[in-house]
Structures are given as structure tokens and as C-alpha cells.
Coordinates of C-alpha atoms and ligand atoms in Angstrom, one line a residue:
M1 CA 107.3 182.6 37.6
G2 CA 103.7 182.0 36.6
V3 CA 101.8 179.1 36.9
A4 CA 101.5 176.9 33.5
S5 CA 98.5 175.2 32.9
P6 CA 98.9 171.5 34.9
S7 CA 97.5 169.0 32.0
A8 CA 100.5 167.8 30.9
S9 CA 102.0 166.7 34.5
Q10 CA 98.2 165.7 35.1
G11 CA 97.8 163.5 32.1
L12 CA 101.1 161.9 33.3
V13 CA 100.4 161.3 36.8
D14 CA 97.2 159.7 35.7
R15 CA 99.0 157.6 33.3
A16 CA 101.2 156.3 35.7
T17 CA 98.8 155.6 38.2
R18 CA 97.5 153.0 36.2
S19 CA 100.8 151.2 35.6
I20 CA 102.8 152.5 38.5
P21 CA 101.4 151.6 42.4
G22 CA 100.8 155.4 43.1
G23 CA 102.7 156.3 40.3
V24 CA 106.1 156.6 41.5
N25 CA 108.9 154.8 42.3
T26 CA 110.1 155.5 45.5
A27 CA 107.7 156.0 48.4
K28 CA 108.3 159.6 49.1
R29 CA 108.4 160.8 45.6
R30 CA 104.7 161.1 45.4
V31 CA 104.4 165.0 46.7
Q32 CA 101.6 167.1 46.4
P33 CA 101.0 169.0 44.2
R34 CA 102.4 166.5 41.8
L35 CA 105.3 167.0 39.9
C36 CA 106.3 165.2 37.0
V37 CA 110.2 166.3 35.8
R38 CA 111.0 166.0 32.1
S39 CA 114.6 167.4 32.5
G40 CA 117.6 168.9 34.6
S41 CA 120.4 171.2 33.6
G42 CA 122.8 172.1 36.2
G43 CA 120.9 173.4 39.5
H44 CA 117.4 173.7 37.9
I45 CA 114.8 170.9 37.0
E46 CA 111.8 171.5 34.4
D47 CA 108.6 169.9 34.7
V48 CA 106.4 168.6 31.7
D49 CA 104.6 171.5 31.6
G50 CA 107.6 173.5 31.1
R51 CA 107.9 175.2 34.6
R52 CA 111.7 175.9 35.5
L53 CA 112.5 175.3 39.1
I54 CA 115.7 176.1 40.9
D55 CA 115.7 172.7 42.5
Y56 CA 117.3 172.1 46.1
H57 CA 115.8 168.6 46.9
A58 CA 118.7 167.5 44.1
A59 CA 117.3 164.1 44.3
Y60 CA 117.9 163.8 48.0
G61 CA 121.1 165.0 47.7
A62 CA 122.4 162.4 45.3
V63 CA 123.1 165.2 42.4
F64 CA 126.0 167.1 43.9
L65 CA 127.5 168.4 41.1
G66 CA 124.6 169.5 39.1
H67 CA 121.9 167.8 36.5
G68 CA 123.8 166.7 33.7
H69 CA 127.4 167.8 34.6
R70 CA 128.9 168.0 31.4
P71 CA 132.4 166.7 32.4
V72 CA 130.5 163.7 34.7
V73 CA 128.4 163.0 31.4
E74 CA 131.3 163.0 28.9
R75 CA 133.3 160.5 30.9
V76 CA 130.0 158.4 31.5
A77 CA 129.6 158.7 27.5
R78 CA 132.8 158.1 26.4
A79 CA 133.1 154.6 28.6
L80 CA 130.2 153.4 27.7
E81 CA 131.4 153.1 24.1
H82 CA 132.8 150.0 25.3
G83 CA 130.3 148.2 27.5
V84 CA 127.9 148.8 30.5
L85 CA 128.9 145.8 32.6
F86 CA 131.2 142.6 32.1
G87 CA 130.2 140.6 35.2
V88 CA 133.6 139.1 36.1
G89 CA 136.8 139.8 37.2
V90 CA 137.7 143.3 37.5
T91 CA 138.2 146.6 35.6
E92 CA 140.9 149.1 35.8
A93 CA 138.3 151.8 36.3
E94 CA 136.9 149.8 39.5
V95 CA 140.4 149.7 40.5
E96 CA 141.1 152.8 39.9
L97 CA 138.1 154.2 41.9
A98 CA 138.9 151.8 45.0
E99 CA 142.3 153.4 45.3
R100 CA 140.9 157.0 44.6
I101 CA 138.3 156.4 47.7
A102 CA 141.1 154.6 50.0
R103 CA 143.3 157.5 49.3
H104 CA 140.2 159.9 50.4
V105 CA 138.2 158.3 53.3
P106 CA 140.3 157.7 56.6
S107 CA 138.7 154.7 57.5
A108 CA 138.6 153.0 54.0
E109 CA 141.9 150.7 53.6
Q110 CA 139.9 148.5 51.1
V111 CA 137.0 149.4 49.3
L112 CA 134.2 147.3 47.5
L113 CA 131.4 148.6 45.3
C114 CA 127.7 148.1 45.3
G115 CA 124.5 149.6 43.8
S116 CA 122.9 151.9 46.4
G117 CA 123.0 153.0 49.9
S118 CA 120.6 150.3 51.3
E119 CA 122.9 147.5 49.8
A120 CA 126.1 149.0 51.7
T121 CA 124.5 149.3 55.1
L122 CA 123.1 146.3 54.8
H123 CA 126.5 144.4 53.9
A124 CA 128.1 146.9 56.6
I125 CA 125.9 145.2 59.5
R126 CA 125.8 141.9 58.0
L127 CA 129.9 142.1 58.2
A128 CA 129.8 143.7 61.6
R129 CA 127.3 140.6 62.7
A130 CA 129.6 138.1 61.3
V131 CA 133.3 139.7 63.0
T132 CA 131.5 139.9 66.3
G133 CA 129.4 136.8 66.3
R134 CA 127.0 139.2 68.0
S135 CA 123.7 140.0 66.8
K136 CA 122.6 143.7 68.1
I137 CA 122.9 146.7 66.3
V138 CA 122.5 150.6 67.6
K139 CA 120.8 152.9 65.3
F140 CA 119.5 156.2 66.3
R141 CA 116.0 158.1 66.6
G142 CA 115.1 159.2 63.1
T143 CA 117.7 158.8 61.3
Y144 CA 117.6 156.5 58.0
H145 CA 120.3 153.7 56.6
G146 CA 118.0 152.1 53.5
F147 CA 114.9 150.4 53.3
H148 CA 116.2 147.0 54.4
D149 CA 114.7 145.0 57.9
Y150 CA 117.9 145.3 59.7
V151 CA 117.7 149.4 60.2
A152 CA 113.7 149.5 59.5
R153 CA 113.3 151.1 63.1
D154 CA 112.4 154.3 64.5
Y155 CA 112.3 156.7 61.4
L156 CA 110.1 159.8 61.1
G157 CA 108.4 159.2 64.4
R158 CA 107.6 155.6 63.2
D159 CA 109.0 152.7 65.6
R160 CA 108.7 150.3 62.4
F161 CA 108.3 152.0 59.1
S162 CA 107.3 149.1 57.2
A163 CA 104.7 146.5 57.2
G164 CA 106.0 142.9 56.4
L165 CA 109.2 143.5 58.3
L166 CA 110.9 140.1 60.1
D167 CA 110.5 140.4 64.0
A168 CA 113.9 138.8 64.3
A169 CA 115.8 141.5 62.5
V170 CA 113.9 144.3 64.1
D171 CA 114.1 143.2 67.4
N172 CA 118.1 142.9 66.7
T173 CA 118.1 146.8 66.2
V174 CA 118.2 148.9 69.2
V175 CA 117.7 152.7 69.2
A176 CA 119.4 155.4 70.8
A177 CA 118.9 159.0 71.2
F178 CA 121.4 160.9 68.7
N179 CA 123.9 163.1 70.9
D180 CA 122.9 160.8 73.9
L181 CA 126.1 159.1 74.7
A182 CA 124.5 157.9 78.2
G183 CA 122.0 156.1 76.5
V184 CA 124.1 154.2 74.3
E185 CA 126.5 153.2 77.1
A186 CA 123.3 151.8 78.8
L187 CA 122.5 149.7 75.9
F188 CA 126.2 148.8 75.7
D189 CA 125.5 147.5 79.4
A190 CA 122.4 145.9 78.8
H191 CA 123.3 143.9 75.1
E192 CA 125.7 142.4 73.7
I193 CA 126.4 145.3 70.8
A194 CA 127.6 144.0 67.3
A195 CA 127.7 147.5 65.4
V196 CA 126.7 151.0 66.0
I197 CA 125.4 152.8 62.7
V198 CA 125.4 156.6 62.9
E199 CA 124.8 159.2 60.1
P200 CA 127.8 161.2 61.7
I201 CA 125.4 164.0 61.0
A202 CA 121.8 163.4 61.2
H203 CA 120.8 164.5 58.3
N204 CA 117.4 162.3 58.1
A205 CA 116.6 163.9 61.2
A206 CA 116.6 167.8 59.7
S207 CA 120.3 167.9 60.2
I208 CA 121.1 167.5 63.5
L209 CA 124.8 168.2 64.1
P210 CA 126.9 165.9 66.5
E211 CA 127.6 167.5 69.8
P212 CA 131.5 167.7 70.7
G213 CA 132.5 164.4 71.7
F214 CA 129.7 162.3 70.8
L215 CA 131.3 161.0 67.6
E216 CA 134.8 160.3 69.7
G217 CA 132.2 158.7 72.6
L218 CA 131.0 156.4 70.3
R219 CA 134.5 155.5 69.1
A220 CA 135.7 154.8 72.7
L221 CA 132.4 152.9 73.3
C222 CA 133.0 150.7 70.5
S223 CA 136.6 150.2 70.8
R224 CA 135.9 148.9 74.4
A225 CA 133.4 146.4 73.9
G226 CA 135.1 145.5 70.5
A227 CA 132.0 146.6 68.6
V228 CA 132.2 147.6 65.4
L229 CA 131.5 151.4 64.3
I230 CA 130.0 151.9 61.0
F231 CA 129.7 155.5 59.7
D232 CA 127.0 155.7 57.3
E233 CA 128.2 158.6 55.2
V234 CA 125.7 158.1 52.4
I235 CA 125.0 161.9 52.6
T236 CA 127.9 163.6 54.0
G237 CA 130.6 161.4 51.7
F238 CA 132.1 163.8 49.4
R239 CA 129.2 166.4 49.9
H240 CA 131.0 167.5 53.1
H241 CA 134.6 166.8 52.3
L242 CA 136.3 163.9 50.0
G243 CA 136.9 161.9 52.7
G244 CA 133.6 162.2 54.0
Y245 CA 132.7 163.9 57.7
Q246 CA 135.3 161.9 59.4
A247 CA 137.7 163.7 58.2
I248 CA 136.2 166.8 59.4
A249 CA 135.8 165.2 62.9
H250 CA 138.9 163.5 63.1
V251 CA 137.0 160.4 63.9
T252 CA 137.6 157.0 62.3
P253 CA 135.0 154.5 62.4
D254 CA 136.1 150.6 61.4
L255 CA 133.5 150.7 58.3
T256 CA 132.1 153.3 56.2
T257 CA 129.2 153.2 53.7
M258 CA 128.9 155.7 50.8
G259 CA 126.5 156.5 48.0
K260 CA 124.4 159.9 46.9
A261 CA 127.4 162.6 46.2
L262 CA 129.8 159.6 45.1
G263 CA 127.8 159.2 41.7
N264 CA 126.0 162.4 41.2
G265 CA 123.1 160.4 40.2
F266 CA 124.5 157.5 38.9
P267 CA 123.3 154.5 40.9
I268 CA 126.7 153.5 42.7
A269 CA 127.4 153.0 46.5
A270 CA 130.3 151.4 48.6
V271 CA 131.4 150.0 51.8
G272 CA 134.9 150.8 52.8
G273 CA 136.9 149.9 56.0
R274 CA 139.7 148.3 57.5
R275 CA 141.6 145.6 55.7
E276 CA 140.9 142.6 58.4
L277 CA 137.4 143.2 58.3
M278 CA 136.9 143.9 55.0
Q279 CA 138.8 140.6 53.9
R280 CA 135.9 138.6 55.5
F281 CA 133.8 139.5 52.7
N282 CA 133.5 136.5 50.2
T283 CA 134.9 138.4 47.5
S284 CA 138.1 137.5 49.2
E285 CA 139.5 133.8 48.8
R286 CA 138.9 132.8 52.4
G287 CA 136.1 135.6 53.1
D288 CA 132.7 134.0 54.4
V289 CA 130.2 137.2 54.1
W290 CA 128.5 137.1 51.4
F291 CA 128.9 139.9 48.8
A292 CA 127.6 140.3 45.2
G293 CA 125.1 142.4 43.0
T294 CA 125.1 141.6 39.4
C295 CA 125.5 145.4 38.3
N296 CA 128.5 146.4 40.8
G297 CA 131.1 148.1 39.5
N298 CA 129.2 148.8 36.4
V299 CA 131.1 151.3 33.6
P300 CA 128.5 154.0 34.1
G301 CA 128.4 154.2 37.7
V302 CA 132.0 153.6 38.4
A303 CA 132.8 156.5 35.7
A304 CA 130.4 159.1 37.1
A305 CA 132.4 158.3 40.6
L306 CA 135.8 158.7 38.9
A307 CA 134.7 161.8 37.4
G308 CA 133.0 163.3 40.3
I309 CA 135.9 162.6 42.7
E310 CA 138.7 164.1 40.3
I311 CA 136.5 167.4 39.9
L312 CA 136.7 167.4 43.8
E313 CA 140.0 166.6 43.8
R314 CA 141.0 169.8 41.2
E315 CA 138.3 172.7 41.5
P316 CA 137.0 174.7 44.4
V317 CA 133.8 172.5 44.8
H318 CA 133.4 172.6 48.5
E319 CA 134.4 176.3 49.0
H320 CA 131.7 177.1 46.6
V321 CA 128.6 174.8 47.8
Y322 CA 129.6 175.6 51.6
R323 CA 129.9 179.4 50.8
L324 CA 126.1 179.4 48.8
G325 CA 124.9 177.3 51.9
E326 CA 126.1 179.7 54.1
R327 CA 124.3 182.3 52.6
M328 CA 120.9 180.2 52.4
R329 CA 121.2 179.3 56.0
S330 CA 121.9 182.8 57.2
G331 CA 119.4 184.5 54.5
L332 CA 116.5 182.3 55.6
R333 CA 117.4 183.3 59.2
E334 CA 116.7 186.9 58.2
V335 CA 113.9 185.9 56.3
A336 CA 112.3 184.1 59.3
A337 CA 113.1 187.3 61.9
R338 CA 111.7 189.7 59.3
A339 CA 108.6 187.8 59.4
S340 CA 108.8 187.8 63.6
I341 CA 108.2 183.8 63.5
P342 CA 109.8 181.2 65.9
A343 CA 112.6 179.8 63.0
T344 CA 115.4 177.8 63.4
V345 CA 117.9 177.0 60.7
N346 CA 119.8 173.7 60.8
G347 CA 122.3 172.2 58.2
F348 CA 126.1 172.2 57.5
G349 CA 127.9 172.9 54.3
S350 CA 125.9 172.3 51.2
V351 CA 123.0 171.4 53.2
F352 CA 120.4 173.7 55.0
V353 CA 116.8 172.9 56.5
L354 CA 114.6 176.3 57.9
L355 CA 112.4 174.8 60.6
F356 CA 109.8 176.6 62.3
M357 CA 110.0 176.3 66.0
D358 CA 111.7 178.3 69.2
G359 CA 115.1 176.8 70.4
T360 CA 117.9 174.6 68.8
V361 CA 117.4 170.9 68.0
Q362 CA 120.0 168.3 69.8
R363 CA 117.6 165.3 69.8
Y364 CA 115.2 164.1 67.3
D365 CA 112.5 164.9 69.9
D366 CA 113.2 168.7 69.8
L367 CA 111.6 168.4 66.2
L368 CA 108.6 167.6 67.6
R369 CA 108.0 171.4 68.0
N370 CA 108.3 171.8 64.2
D371 CA 105.1 173.7 62.7
V372 CA 104.8 170.8 60.2
D373 CA 101.8 172.4 58.3
L374 CA 103.7 176.0 58.0
F375 CA 106.8 174.0 57.0
V376 CA 104.7 172.1 54.0
A377 CA 102.8 174.8 53.0
Y378 CA 105.8 177.4 52.9
R379 CA 107.5 174.7 50.6
R380 CA 104.4 174.6 48.5
E381 CA 104.8 178.6 48.0
L382 CA 107.8 178.2 47.4
A383 CA 107.4 175.7 44.2
R384 CA 104.8 178.3 43.1
R385 CA 107.7 180.9 43.0
G386 CA 109.9 178.5 41.0
V387 CA 112.1 176.8 44.2
F388 CA 111.8 173.5 44.9
E389 CA 112.2 172.0 48.5
M390 CA 110.6 168.8 49.3
P391 CA 107.2 169.6 50.5
E392 CA 107.8 166.9 53.3
N393 CA 108.3 167.9 57.1
L394 CA 111.9 167.8 57.8
G395 CA 113.2 167.5 54.2
R396 CA 116.9 168.8 54.1
S397 CA 117.4 170.5 51.5
H398 CA 121.1 170.8 49.3
V399 CA 123.0 173.3 47.1
M400 CA 124.8 171.8 44.2
Y401 CA 127.9 172.7 42.7
S402 CA 125.6 174.4 39.9
H403 CA 124.0 176.4 41.3
T404 CA 125.0 180.3 41.8
D405 CA 124.8 183.6 43.4
A406 CA 122.0 184.7 41.5
D407 CA 120.2 181.6 42.5
V408 CA 120.6 181.9 46.1
D409 CA 119.2 186.0 45.5
L410 CA 116.2 184.7 43.7
S411 CA 115.5 182.0 46.2
L412 CA 115.9 184.1 49.2
E413 CA 113.5 186.7 47.7
A414 CA 111.0 184.1 46.9
A415 CA 111.7 182.5 50.0
E416 CA 110.3 186.0 51.8
R417 CA 106.9 186.2 49.5
A418 CA 106.5 182.2 50.0
L419 CA 106.5 182.3 54.1
A420 CA 104.3 185.5 53.7
A421 CA 102.0 183.4 51.7
A422 CA 101.4 180.6 53.6
L423 CA 101.3 182.5 56.7
D424 CA 98.4 184.2 55.3
S425 CA 96.7 181.3 53.8
L426 CA 97.2 179.4 57.2
A427 CA 95.5 182.4 59.0
R428 CA 93.0 182.4 56.6
H429 CA 92.8 178.5 56.8
P430 CA 93.9 176.9 59.7
A431 CA 95.0 173.5 59.3
G432 CA 93.2 170.5 61.1
Ligands
PLP1 C1 122.3 157.8 55.4 C2 121.3 157.3 54.4 N1 121.9 156.2 53.9 C3 121.3 155.1 53.3 C4 120.7 155.6 52.4 C5 119.9 154.5 51.5 O1 120.2 154.9 49.9 P1 119.8 154.4 48.9 O2 118.4 155.1 49.1 O3 120.6 154.9 47.6 O4 119.8 152.8 49.1 C6 120.1 156.8 52.4 C7 119.3 157.3 51.6 O5 118.3 158.2 51.9 C8 120.7 157.7 53.2 O6 120.5 159.0 53.5

């Protein structure tokens, strides 16, 4: 694929930077080279210069079925004929959605809807503190649970990832290494723990898989100490299984947070959990834990989620994305082997990430061996060849239901050429 003139993109970036700080609406969207998307269709996006890219970023995995997936868009359009938001009582569609989620997600006896994954984790943590009367929560190195102060620790190698945090909030979050059960046990010995919040697959840390016994061990530790186990299934939920990763691992947390693939790009998220815990939210008559949001349960988000769940129920979505995901992972292993460079391919189901390092990844610290310059250079070369994976260190990639075998064929061919070009340019212009 040829490289089009960057004029329209550059013009829009210049204009954006005047009215929007940095020209983007989320911190990590400011990538180099700059990309301004005009449209998306199925498994592709097109930029304002008319370049078409196979899209494996998929909006950080929020777009699961595909861009503009017809049945979802049509369902949303039909629902919008009757209004967008009512802000009082409940609609039949909200009830239907809660029932569907409760039917599929083992831990979700009751469900509340909110607007984003960050809101969902904030609500879940606050609830855990209320029901235990304790303050401290455990999170894991390298995982991400949203932008709020409760979880603003130890992400992408930074102990605190923002200025302006409230010390009291940050200090009440203690950090363990993913897959280190003994480390978590030590934190339980040292502190009164209200909750453990965990991505059951550490997708924000290049998709580290839980070792056998790790999630079960967290379950046992929380049960013994009377702490709340929160599975943050904002990425894994619906993407890996209608019941989330908990349905695959057969480990049932007390609370589950969901988002991203639930809405296929529409802003909707959810908290689900044991009835007796969920009843503490003040949506319930005697509840005392504040739960609110002006746009909660909005019509388009709920319609998109219902349409998506129904598609997952009746079409072979998981079979398709797991198969293409496996093709990507094994194909990339072969590409790296032919280039004779140290590489490991992580991922699960529809998620994949090619890392340039020796050995396997069990802990976040293993990821420090990844060759960051090659990782980013390779992804920039890939974009030049019509395949978009986020050019940021450790970013995972996502197969969508709309991707095809032909997309995978093209992507693996592009990967071969992109890797050769990245190695060549780094040999000629070593970074640093
Ligand atoms: C596991 C996980 N939890 C929570 C969040 C926060 O979700 P949102 O960006 O919708 O607020 C994210 C976002 O990437 C996530 O990956």
C-alpha cells in the first residue's frame, strides 16, 4: 500500500492542537506518526488522507465485532427513534440487559450500568471498602483499571501515573506482582485488605496469563480474610467468553467490572456481583454506597450491548476470533523465527502481541527485557504497509469478528516485510 500525502492529517493535527490540549482526547492516542481517522468499516479504518488500514487496535479492544457492525448500528438506530436518555426509573431494555448479563456472567447475580470501565472499577472498590470497613486494596504491577486515584499506581513502569493524585488514595493501594501468590499473601499478613482487584489475564501488561492456581489462590485468600475479590473483566469480558474469563477459569469473584466489548464502541460499562453486596449500592432503598451517573443506562449504549450479546449468543463469534487469533500468534512466531531474532508471542483468544525478547513472560518484570525500539519501529513499519497495531510499548492487539482469513494473510505478509524494514533501519540508525 502506498503512502499517501500526509497533508490532510497534518492539517487536522495542527488545527486540533489549537483547541484540544495535545490534539487528542485520551492520553495515549497521541501516536507517532500522527493518525487522524475518518471512518471505520468492519475490520478496517481509513484516515483523512484516504489510507486504509487493517485495524488490530480496535479502540483498545472496545470494538469487538467490527466498525459500524450492521446489526448493532441498526439496533441502536431503531432504539434512538424513541429517545436517548430519560434519567428516571428504568427502561425495559435496561432490565433485559441486566438479566442477560446475570444469565451469562457467573458472579453477576445483580448488575448496575455505568458509563466507562473507570467508573465501574471505582464503584466496585468503593463498595468493597464499604462492606469490609477496610481501606487497603491490592492491585498488580503493570495492570490498568482506569484513570482514578484509587488505582493510579504501578502502570507502565511508573509507580504513580499522574500528577495531582490524592496521597491518601494512592497510599491505600498496595501492589503485588501478577502470578506471585506468596507476595499477595504477605500483603494480607501486613494489612487489613478490603479488596483485590485483578485483570484475570493481565492484558494491560502484554497479556500475561494467570499461572495455574493463581486466580484460585486469590479466591481462597480473599475468602479467608473476608476481603472482596474483584475481577476487572473490562477487556476479558465478552471478548473471551460471554461469561467472561471467570467462566473459563471456573473461579468466581465477588464483583466483576465490565466494559469495552460489552458496548462495541458505545459508551457503556457495568458492575455485577453477589446480590448481598450489590444491595449496598444506594440505588437500593436501604443502600448507602453512592451509585449515580446522569447518562447511566442510556438508550444507545444499552441497545448496542443487547445487540452484541445476542450476536455472541447465536453466531460463532468466539470460534472465529479465537481461530484468527491463533493464526496471528503462530504466524508471528514463524515470522520472528525466519528473521532469527529473539521473540515471544503472548495473547489469548482474539488477543495477540509480538514481543522482542528471550524467554517467556510470567511477571511484569520479564517485560523489561522487551526491545522497545524494535517493538515501536516494527509497528510503525507495519502501519506503512497497511496494518495498524498501536505503536506503543507493550500494546496488545485485537482480532475483531469482522476480520477475515484474507486479512490475516495480508497482515502476516506485512509483518514479515515490516520486521525486516525495522531491523534494517535500526541497524542503520541505532536508537539512543
Ligand atoms: C482492564 C481495564 N479496566 C478498566 C479500564 C478503564 O476503562 P475506561 O477506559 O472505559 O474508563 C480499562 C481501560 O483500558 C482496562 O483495560
